[in-house]
Each structure stands twice: as structure tokens, then as C-alpha cells.
GROMACS .gro file of C-alpha atoms in nm:
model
  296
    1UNK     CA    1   1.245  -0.464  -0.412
    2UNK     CA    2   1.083  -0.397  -0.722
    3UNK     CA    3   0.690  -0.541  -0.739
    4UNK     CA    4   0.421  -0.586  -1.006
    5UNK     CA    5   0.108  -0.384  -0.943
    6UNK     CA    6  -0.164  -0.532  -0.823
    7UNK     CA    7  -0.405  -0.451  -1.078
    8UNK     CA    8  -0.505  -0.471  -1.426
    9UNK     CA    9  -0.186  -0.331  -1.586
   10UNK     CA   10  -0.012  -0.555  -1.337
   11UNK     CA   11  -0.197  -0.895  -1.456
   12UNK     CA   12  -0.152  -0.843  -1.795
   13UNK     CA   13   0.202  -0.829  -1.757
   14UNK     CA   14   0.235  -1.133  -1.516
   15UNK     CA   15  -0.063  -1.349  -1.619
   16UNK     CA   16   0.111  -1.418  -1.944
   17UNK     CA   17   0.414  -1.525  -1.820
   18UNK     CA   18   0.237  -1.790  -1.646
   19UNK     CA   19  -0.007  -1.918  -1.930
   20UNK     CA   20   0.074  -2.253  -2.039
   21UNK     CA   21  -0.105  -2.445  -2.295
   22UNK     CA   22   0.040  -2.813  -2.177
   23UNK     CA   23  -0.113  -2.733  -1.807
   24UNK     CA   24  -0.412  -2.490  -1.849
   25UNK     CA   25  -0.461  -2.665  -2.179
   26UNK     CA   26  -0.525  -2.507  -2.528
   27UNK     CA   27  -0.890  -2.343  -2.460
   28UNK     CA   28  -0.816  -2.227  -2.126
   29UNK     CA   29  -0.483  -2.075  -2.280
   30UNK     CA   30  -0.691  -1.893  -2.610
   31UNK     CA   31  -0.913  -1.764  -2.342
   32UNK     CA   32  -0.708  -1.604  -2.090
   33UNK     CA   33  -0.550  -1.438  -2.333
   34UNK     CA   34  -0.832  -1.299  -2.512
   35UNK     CA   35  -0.970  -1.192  -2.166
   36UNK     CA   36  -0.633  -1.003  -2.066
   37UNK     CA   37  -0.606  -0.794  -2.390
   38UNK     CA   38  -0.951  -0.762  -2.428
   39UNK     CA   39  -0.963  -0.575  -2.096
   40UNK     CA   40  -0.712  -0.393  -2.140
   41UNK     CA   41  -0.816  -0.254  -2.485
   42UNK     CA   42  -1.192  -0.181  -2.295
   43UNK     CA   43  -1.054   0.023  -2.008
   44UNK     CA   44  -0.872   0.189  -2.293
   45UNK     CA   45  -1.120   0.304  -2.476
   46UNK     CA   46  -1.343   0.366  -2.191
   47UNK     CA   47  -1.090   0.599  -2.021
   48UNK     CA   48  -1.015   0.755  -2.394
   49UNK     CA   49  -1.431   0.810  -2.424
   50UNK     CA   50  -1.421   0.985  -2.101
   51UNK     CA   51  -1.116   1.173  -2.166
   52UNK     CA   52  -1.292   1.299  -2.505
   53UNK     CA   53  -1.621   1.399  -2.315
   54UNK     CA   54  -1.399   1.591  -2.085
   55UNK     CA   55  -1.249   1.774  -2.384
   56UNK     CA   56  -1.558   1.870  -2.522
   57UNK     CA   57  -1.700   1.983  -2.212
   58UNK     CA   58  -1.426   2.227  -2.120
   59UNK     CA   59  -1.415   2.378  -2.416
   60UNK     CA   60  -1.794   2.483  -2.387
   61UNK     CA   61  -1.771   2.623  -2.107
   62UNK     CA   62  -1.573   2.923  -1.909
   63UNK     CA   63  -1.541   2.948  -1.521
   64UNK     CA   64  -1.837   3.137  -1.373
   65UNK     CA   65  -1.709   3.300  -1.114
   66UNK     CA   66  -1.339   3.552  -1.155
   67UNK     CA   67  -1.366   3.709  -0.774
   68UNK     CA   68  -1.140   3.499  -0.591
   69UNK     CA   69  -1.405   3.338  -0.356
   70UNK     CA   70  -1.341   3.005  -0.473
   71UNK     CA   71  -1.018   3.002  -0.521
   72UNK     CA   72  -0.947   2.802  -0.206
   73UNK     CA   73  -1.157   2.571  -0.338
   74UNK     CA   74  -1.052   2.547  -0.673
   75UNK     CA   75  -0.676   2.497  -0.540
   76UNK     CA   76  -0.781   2.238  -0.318
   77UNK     CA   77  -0.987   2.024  -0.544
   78UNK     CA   78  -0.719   2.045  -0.814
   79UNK     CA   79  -0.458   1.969  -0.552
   80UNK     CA   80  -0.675   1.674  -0.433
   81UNK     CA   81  -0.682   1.543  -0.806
   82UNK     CA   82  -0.379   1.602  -0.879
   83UNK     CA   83  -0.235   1.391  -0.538
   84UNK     CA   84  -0.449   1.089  -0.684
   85UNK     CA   85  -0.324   1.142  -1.044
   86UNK     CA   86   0.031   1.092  -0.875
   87UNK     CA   87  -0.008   0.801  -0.785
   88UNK     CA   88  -0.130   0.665  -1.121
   89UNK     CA   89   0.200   0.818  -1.255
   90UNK     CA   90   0.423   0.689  -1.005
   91UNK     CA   91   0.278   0.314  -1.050
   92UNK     CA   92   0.366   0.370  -1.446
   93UNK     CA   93   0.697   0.453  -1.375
   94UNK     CA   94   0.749   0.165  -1.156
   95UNK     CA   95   0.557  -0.055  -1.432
   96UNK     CA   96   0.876   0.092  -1.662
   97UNK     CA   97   1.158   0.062  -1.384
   98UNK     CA   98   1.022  -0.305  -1.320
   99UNK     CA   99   1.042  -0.404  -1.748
  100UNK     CA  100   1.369  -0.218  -1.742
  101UNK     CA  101   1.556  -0.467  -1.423
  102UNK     CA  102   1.383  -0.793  -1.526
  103UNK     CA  103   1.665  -1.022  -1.665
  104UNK     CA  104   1.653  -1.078  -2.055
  105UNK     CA  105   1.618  -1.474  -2.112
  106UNK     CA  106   1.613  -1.673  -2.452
  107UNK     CA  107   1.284  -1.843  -2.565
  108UNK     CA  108   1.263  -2.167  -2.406
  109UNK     CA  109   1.099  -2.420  -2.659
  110UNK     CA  110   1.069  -2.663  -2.423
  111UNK     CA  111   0.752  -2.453  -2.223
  112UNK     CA  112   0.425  -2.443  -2.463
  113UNK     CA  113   0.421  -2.053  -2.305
  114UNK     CA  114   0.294  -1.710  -2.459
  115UNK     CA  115   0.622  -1.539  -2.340
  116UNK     CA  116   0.828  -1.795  -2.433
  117UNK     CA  117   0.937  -1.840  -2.059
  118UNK     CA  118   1.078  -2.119  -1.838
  119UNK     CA  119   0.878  -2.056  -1.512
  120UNK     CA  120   0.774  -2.311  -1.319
  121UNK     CA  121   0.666  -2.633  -1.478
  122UNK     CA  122   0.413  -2.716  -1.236
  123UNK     CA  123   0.154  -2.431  -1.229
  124UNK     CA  124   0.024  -2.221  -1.462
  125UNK     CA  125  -0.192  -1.931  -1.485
  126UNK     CA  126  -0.530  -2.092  -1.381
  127UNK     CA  127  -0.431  -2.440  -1.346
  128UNK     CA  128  -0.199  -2.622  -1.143
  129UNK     CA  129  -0.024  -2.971  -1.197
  130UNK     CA  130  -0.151  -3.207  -0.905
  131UNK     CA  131   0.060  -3.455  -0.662
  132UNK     CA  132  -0.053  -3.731  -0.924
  133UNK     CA  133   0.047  -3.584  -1.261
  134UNK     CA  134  -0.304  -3.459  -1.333
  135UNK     CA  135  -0.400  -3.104  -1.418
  136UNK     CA  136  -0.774  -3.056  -1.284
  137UNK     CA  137  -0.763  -2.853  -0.993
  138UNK     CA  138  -0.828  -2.447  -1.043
  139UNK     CA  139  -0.668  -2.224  -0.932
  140UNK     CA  140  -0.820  -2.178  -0.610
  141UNK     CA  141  -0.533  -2.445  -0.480
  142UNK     CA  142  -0.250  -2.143  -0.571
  143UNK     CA  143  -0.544  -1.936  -0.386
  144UNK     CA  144  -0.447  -2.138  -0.019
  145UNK     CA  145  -0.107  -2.317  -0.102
  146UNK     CA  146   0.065  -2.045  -0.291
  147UNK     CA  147   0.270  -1.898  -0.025
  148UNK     CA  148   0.345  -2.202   0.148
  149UNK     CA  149   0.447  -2.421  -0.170
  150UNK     CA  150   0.693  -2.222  -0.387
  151UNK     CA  151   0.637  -2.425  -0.689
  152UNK     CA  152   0.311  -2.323  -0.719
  153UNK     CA  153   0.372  -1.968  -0.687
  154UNK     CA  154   0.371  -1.714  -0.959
  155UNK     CA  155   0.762  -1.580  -1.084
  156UNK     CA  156   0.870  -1.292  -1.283
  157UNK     CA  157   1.215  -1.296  -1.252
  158UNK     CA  158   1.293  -1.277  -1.646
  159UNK     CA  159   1.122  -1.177  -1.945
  160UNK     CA  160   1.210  -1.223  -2.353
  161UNK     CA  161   1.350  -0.940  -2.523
  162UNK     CA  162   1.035  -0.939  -2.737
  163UNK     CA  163   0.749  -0.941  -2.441
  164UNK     CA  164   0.958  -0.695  -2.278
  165UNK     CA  165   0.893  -0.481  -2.570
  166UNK     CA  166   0.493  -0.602  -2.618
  167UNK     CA  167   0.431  -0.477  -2.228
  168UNK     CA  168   0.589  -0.136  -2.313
  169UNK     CA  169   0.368  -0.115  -2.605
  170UNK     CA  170   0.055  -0.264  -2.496
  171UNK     CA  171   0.058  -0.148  -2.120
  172UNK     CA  172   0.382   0.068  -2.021
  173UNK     CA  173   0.361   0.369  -2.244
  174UNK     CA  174  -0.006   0.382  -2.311
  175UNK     CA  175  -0.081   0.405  -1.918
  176UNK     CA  176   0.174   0.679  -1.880
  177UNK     CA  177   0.004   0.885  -2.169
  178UNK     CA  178  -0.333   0.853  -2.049
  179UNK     CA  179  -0.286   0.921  -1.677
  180UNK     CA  180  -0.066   1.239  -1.820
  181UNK     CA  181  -0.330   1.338  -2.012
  182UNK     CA  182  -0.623   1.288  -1.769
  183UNK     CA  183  -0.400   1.469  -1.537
  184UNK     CA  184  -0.451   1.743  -1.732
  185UNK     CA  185  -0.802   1.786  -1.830
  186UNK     CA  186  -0.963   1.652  -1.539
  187UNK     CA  187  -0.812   1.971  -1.360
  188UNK     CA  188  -0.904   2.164  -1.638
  189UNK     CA  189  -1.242   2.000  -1.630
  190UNK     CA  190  -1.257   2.070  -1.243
  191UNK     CA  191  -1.171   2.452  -1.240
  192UNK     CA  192  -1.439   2.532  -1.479
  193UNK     CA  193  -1.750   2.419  -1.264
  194UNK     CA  194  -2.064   2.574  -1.208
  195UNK     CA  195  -2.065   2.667  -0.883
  196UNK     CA  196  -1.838   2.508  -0.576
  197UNK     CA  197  -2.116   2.228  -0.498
  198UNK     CA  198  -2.043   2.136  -0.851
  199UNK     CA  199  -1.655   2.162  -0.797
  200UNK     CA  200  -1.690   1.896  -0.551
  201UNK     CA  201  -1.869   1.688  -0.775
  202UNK     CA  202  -1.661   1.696  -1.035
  203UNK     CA  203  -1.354   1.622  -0.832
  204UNK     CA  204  -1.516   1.281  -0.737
  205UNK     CA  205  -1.598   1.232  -1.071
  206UNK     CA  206  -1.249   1.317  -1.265
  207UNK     CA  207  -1.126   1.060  -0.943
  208UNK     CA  208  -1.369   0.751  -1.050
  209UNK     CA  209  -1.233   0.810  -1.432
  210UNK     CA  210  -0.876   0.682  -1.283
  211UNK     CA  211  -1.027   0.427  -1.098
  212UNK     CA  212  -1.184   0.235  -1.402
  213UNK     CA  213  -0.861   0.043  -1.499
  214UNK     CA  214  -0.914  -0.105  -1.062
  215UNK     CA  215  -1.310  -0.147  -1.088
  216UNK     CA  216  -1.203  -0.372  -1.382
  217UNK     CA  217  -0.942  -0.542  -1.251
  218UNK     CA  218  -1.153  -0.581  -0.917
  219UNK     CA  219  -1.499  -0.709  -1.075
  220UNK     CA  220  -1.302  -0.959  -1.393
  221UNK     CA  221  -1.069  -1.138  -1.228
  222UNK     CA  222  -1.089  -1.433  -0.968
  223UNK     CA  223  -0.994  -1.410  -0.583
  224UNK     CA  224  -0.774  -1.687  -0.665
  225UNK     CA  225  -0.601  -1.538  -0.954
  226UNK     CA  226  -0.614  -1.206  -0.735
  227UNK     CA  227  -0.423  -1.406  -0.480
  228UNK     CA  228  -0.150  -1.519  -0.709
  229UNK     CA  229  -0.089  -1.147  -0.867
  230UNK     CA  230  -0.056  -1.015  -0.503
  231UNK     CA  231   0.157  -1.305  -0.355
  232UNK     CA  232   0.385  -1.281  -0.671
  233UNK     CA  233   0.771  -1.278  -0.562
  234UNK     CA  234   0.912  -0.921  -0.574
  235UNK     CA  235   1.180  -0.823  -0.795
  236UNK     CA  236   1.493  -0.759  -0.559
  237UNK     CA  237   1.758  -0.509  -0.711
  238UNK     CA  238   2.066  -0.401  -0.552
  239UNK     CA  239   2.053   0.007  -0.455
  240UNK     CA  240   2.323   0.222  -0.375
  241UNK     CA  241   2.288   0.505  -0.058
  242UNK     CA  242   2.297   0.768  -0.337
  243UNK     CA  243   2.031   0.567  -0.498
  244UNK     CA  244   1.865   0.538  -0.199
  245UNK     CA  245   1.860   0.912  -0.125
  246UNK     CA  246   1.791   1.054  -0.451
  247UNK     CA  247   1.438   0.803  -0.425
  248UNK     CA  248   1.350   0.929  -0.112
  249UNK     CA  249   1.395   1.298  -0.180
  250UNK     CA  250   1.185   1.207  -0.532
  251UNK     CA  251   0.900   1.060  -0.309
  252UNK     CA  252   0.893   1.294   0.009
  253UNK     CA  253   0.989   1.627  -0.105
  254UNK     CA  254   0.998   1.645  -0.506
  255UNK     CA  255   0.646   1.490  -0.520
  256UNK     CA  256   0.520   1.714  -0.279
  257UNK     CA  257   0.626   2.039  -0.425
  258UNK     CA  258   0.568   1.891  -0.788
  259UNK     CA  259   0.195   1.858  -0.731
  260UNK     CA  260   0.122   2.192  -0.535
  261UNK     CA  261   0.357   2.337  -0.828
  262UNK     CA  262   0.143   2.153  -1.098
  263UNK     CA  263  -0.208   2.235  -0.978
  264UNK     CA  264  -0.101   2.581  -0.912
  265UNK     CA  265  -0.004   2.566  -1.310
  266UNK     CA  266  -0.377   2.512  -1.365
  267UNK     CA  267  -0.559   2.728  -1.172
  268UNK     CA  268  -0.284   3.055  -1.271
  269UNK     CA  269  -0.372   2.883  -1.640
  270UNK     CA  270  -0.746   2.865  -1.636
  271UNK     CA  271  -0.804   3.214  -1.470
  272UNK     CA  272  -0.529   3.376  -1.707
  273UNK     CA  273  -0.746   3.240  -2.015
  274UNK     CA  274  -1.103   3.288  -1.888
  275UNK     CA  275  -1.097   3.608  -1.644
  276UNK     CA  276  -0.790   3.800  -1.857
  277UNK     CA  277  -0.607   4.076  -1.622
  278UNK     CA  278  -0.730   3.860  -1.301
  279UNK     CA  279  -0.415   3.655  -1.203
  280UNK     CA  280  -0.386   3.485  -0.882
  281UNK     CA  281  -0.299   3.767  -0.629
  282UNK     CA  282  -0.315   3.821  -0.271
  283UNK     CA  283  -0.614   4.068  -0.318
  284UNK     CA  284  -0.784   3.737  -0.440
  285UNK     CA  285  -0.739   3.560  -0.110
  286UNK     CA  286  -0.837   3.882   0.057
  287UNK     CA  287  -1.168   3.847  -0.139
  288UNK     CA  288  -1.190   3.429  -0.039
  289UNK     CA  289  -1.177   3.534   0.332
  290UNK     CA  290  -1.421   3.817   0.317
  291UNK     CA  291  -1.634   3.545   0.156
  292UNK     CA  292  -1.611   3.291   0.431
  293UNK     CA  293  -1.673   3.559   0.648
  294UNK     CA  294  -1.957   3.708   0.506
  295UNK     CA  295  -2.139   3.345   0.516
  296UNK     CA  296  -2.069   3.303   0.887
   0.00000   0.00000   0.00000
């Protein structure tokens, strides 16, 4: 079962589908829409601002330590990173696998939609169609009925051939590049701290940087429309055993070995270019555990 994130990359993928100018009405429909994009174009350029600073801050500045007694710690805050960068990159790939398995449909003229999608006729994205034909009631009715009455509940079972290609424009590939490229410089970012109180700060830091698109999400968008996204019906797709295996050695031992692999990229990387002839080496541990010895 394939699902839609839960967060902002997530809603502005389903929230449209839903969005329909009979039942939310005309206002309610220019607004929602405005709203989606519009966050979506701020976390971009806020995470693009921060990714900039980064880049301009690494390139001023070397490591200033080349013994190896914070290599441990360099390892293990880039590993750290790296583990929650991941994550970001395995929720973009499932953002692509998900546009990729959703059924193509023809525009259905019938629905005053944004996607051009037949979805249920009696809710839409903030409002829902009442017992007596009226449409006044937010969306805080979805927010305790949606699970028990499937008509009010949010589908994504089908997507136009052209909104399939606007949410791998607008939120698919963009997400992918920027978590890549955070990745990347946040590690970068992290290995060339101060001192190792500082490499702990900067860890936390590089990690609230990929947490704007969820602050976002989390402080713009309603408990009832949170409710909706979360309780939206999953996307079931038929697997194979092979399938089946090859995903779970992806996730359990690929992943694994991919990040250690990765942020040992980085720190061999950043010591090759900023301490030249001092590449990772056991004498380096050696020096790490006289450290922590010496400071006992």
C-alpha cells in the first residue's frame, strides 16, 4: 500500500484533488489554492536561502582541527544527519512511486475541480455537502465523521495526465533536488565546525533546515484538514515476492550501508581538501582514543 505523506508536499498533492468550486464555493476555492502553492513556493525559498547561507559559510571557512580527535565525532554527527536526510529522500521517492501507480483518468467536466477529477461529489476540500443539500458545515465534520462515512473521506485513486505532470514539477522533483543537495552541504557545513561543542550545534541546526517544509505544514494547516490528509485511503498495488524482497533488502541493508558509505564520503572528502596528506587512517583513531583518554 502506497500512501500520501502526511505533510506539506503531501497536501499539495491531495488537497487539490479535492477542491471544488460548486461545494467549497468560488472564494474558498481561489484561496486554498493560493495558500497551497504559496506555501510551497515559501518553504522553497526559505530552504534555498538557507541552503545559500550554508554555501557561503563553508567556503569561508576550513576545519580547525586535522589530529584525528574528533573524528568520532565528526563521523557521528554526519552519520546522524545523514540518517535524517534519508528519510527526506526516501519520502520523495515514494512521492514519485505514488504519481507513477495512480491510474490516469480523463477530465471530468461534470466536477467544477482544479484536477479535473471525479472524486466524491459530496465533500470537498474544506467543505462538505450536508444531509439537506446545503454546503455550510467546515470541515471539522470530515475532522469526526471521516473514517466512519466514506463519502466524506478524501480519495486519490486517479489523477489527469496533466496534474500528474504539475506535482512532478511543482513538488516531486524539486523536493528530491533540494533534500540531495542539503544532504550535501549540511555535512559539509557540519565537518567544518569550530570546535566539537559547535559540531553538535550545527548538527541540530542542518536537522531544523529539513524540518521547515513540517513546521509549515504543522503551524498552516487545520486539525481538520490535518485529519483528512492522514485518514486519506492508501493506494493498494499488487507486489510480487521478488518485489517484495528487493524492497526490503533496499530498506534494511542497502540504506544502512548507503548512509555509513555516504557520510564516510564526506568526512574522507573534507579532510582530503582541508588537512592534505591526512586521510582517514587507523593512526587517526589511535589519536581519538588517546584523546578521550587524556580527558578522563
Amino acid at each position: 500500500e502506497l500512501e500520501v505523506p502526511a505533510d506539506l508536499y503531501g497536501l499539495a498533492i491531495a488537497e487539490p484533488t479535492m477542491l471544488d468550486r460548486k461545494l467549497d464555493g468560488t472564494a474558498m476555492f481561489v484561496v486554498e489554492l493560493g495558500r497551497i502553492y504559496g506555501m510551497l513556493v515559501a518553504n522553497y525559498f526559505v530552504v534555498l536561502l538557507f541552503i545559500a547561507q550554508l554555501y557561503k559559510m563553508i567556503h569561508a571557512r576550513k576545519m580547525s582541527e586535522c589530529d584525528g580527535r574528533l573524528l568520532p565525532l565528526e563521523i557521528g554527527c554526519v552519520f546522524i544527519f545523514e540518517v535524517r536526510m534519508l528519510a527526506d529522500l526516501r519520502r520523495g521517492c515514494s512521492i514519485l512511486t505514488l504519481l507513477w501507480n495512480l491510474k490516469t483518468t480523463s477530465p471530468a467536466p461534470s466536477r467544477q475541480t482544479y484536477a479535473n477529477l471525479s472524486s466524491s461529489a459530496s465533500a470537498g476540500a474544506v467543505l462538505v455537502k450536508e444531509d439537506k443539500g446545503m454546503v455550510t458545515r467546515f470541515r471539522q465534520t470530515i475532522g469526526r465523521s471521516a473514517k466512519n462515512d466514506p463519502s466524506k473521506q478524501w480519495k486519490l485513486q486517479e489523477i489527469s495526465a496533466r496534474y500528474r505532470l504539475i506535482c512532478l514539477v511543482l513538488v516531486g522533483i524539486p523536493k528530491l533536488v533540494l533534500d540531495c543537495t542539503l544532504a550535501y552541504f549540511g555535512a559539509v557545513y557540519v565537518m567544518r565546525s569550530d570546535s566539537d561543542s559547535d559540531m553538535v550545534l550545527n548538527t541540530l541546526a542542518v536537522v531544523f533546515i529539513a524540518e521547515i517544509p513540517q513546521l509549515m505544514y504543522q503551524a498552516f494547516t487545520s486539525e481538520a484538514m490535518r485529519y483528512s490528509l492522514e485518514g486519506l485511503q492508501t493506494i493498494e498495488v499488487e507486489l510480487t515476492n521478488r518485489e517484495r524482497l528487493a524492497s526490503w533488502f533496499a530498506g534494511c541493508v542497502l540504506a544502512p550501508l548507503f548512509t555509513l558509505g555516504a557520510s564516510w564520503l564526506v568526512v574522507d572528502q573534507i579532510r582530503a581538501e582541508d588537512c592534505p596528506g591526512d586521510v582517514l587512517s587507523w593512526r587517526l583513531f589511535k589519536q581519538a582514543f588517546h584523546a578521550f583518554h587524556h580527558d578522563d
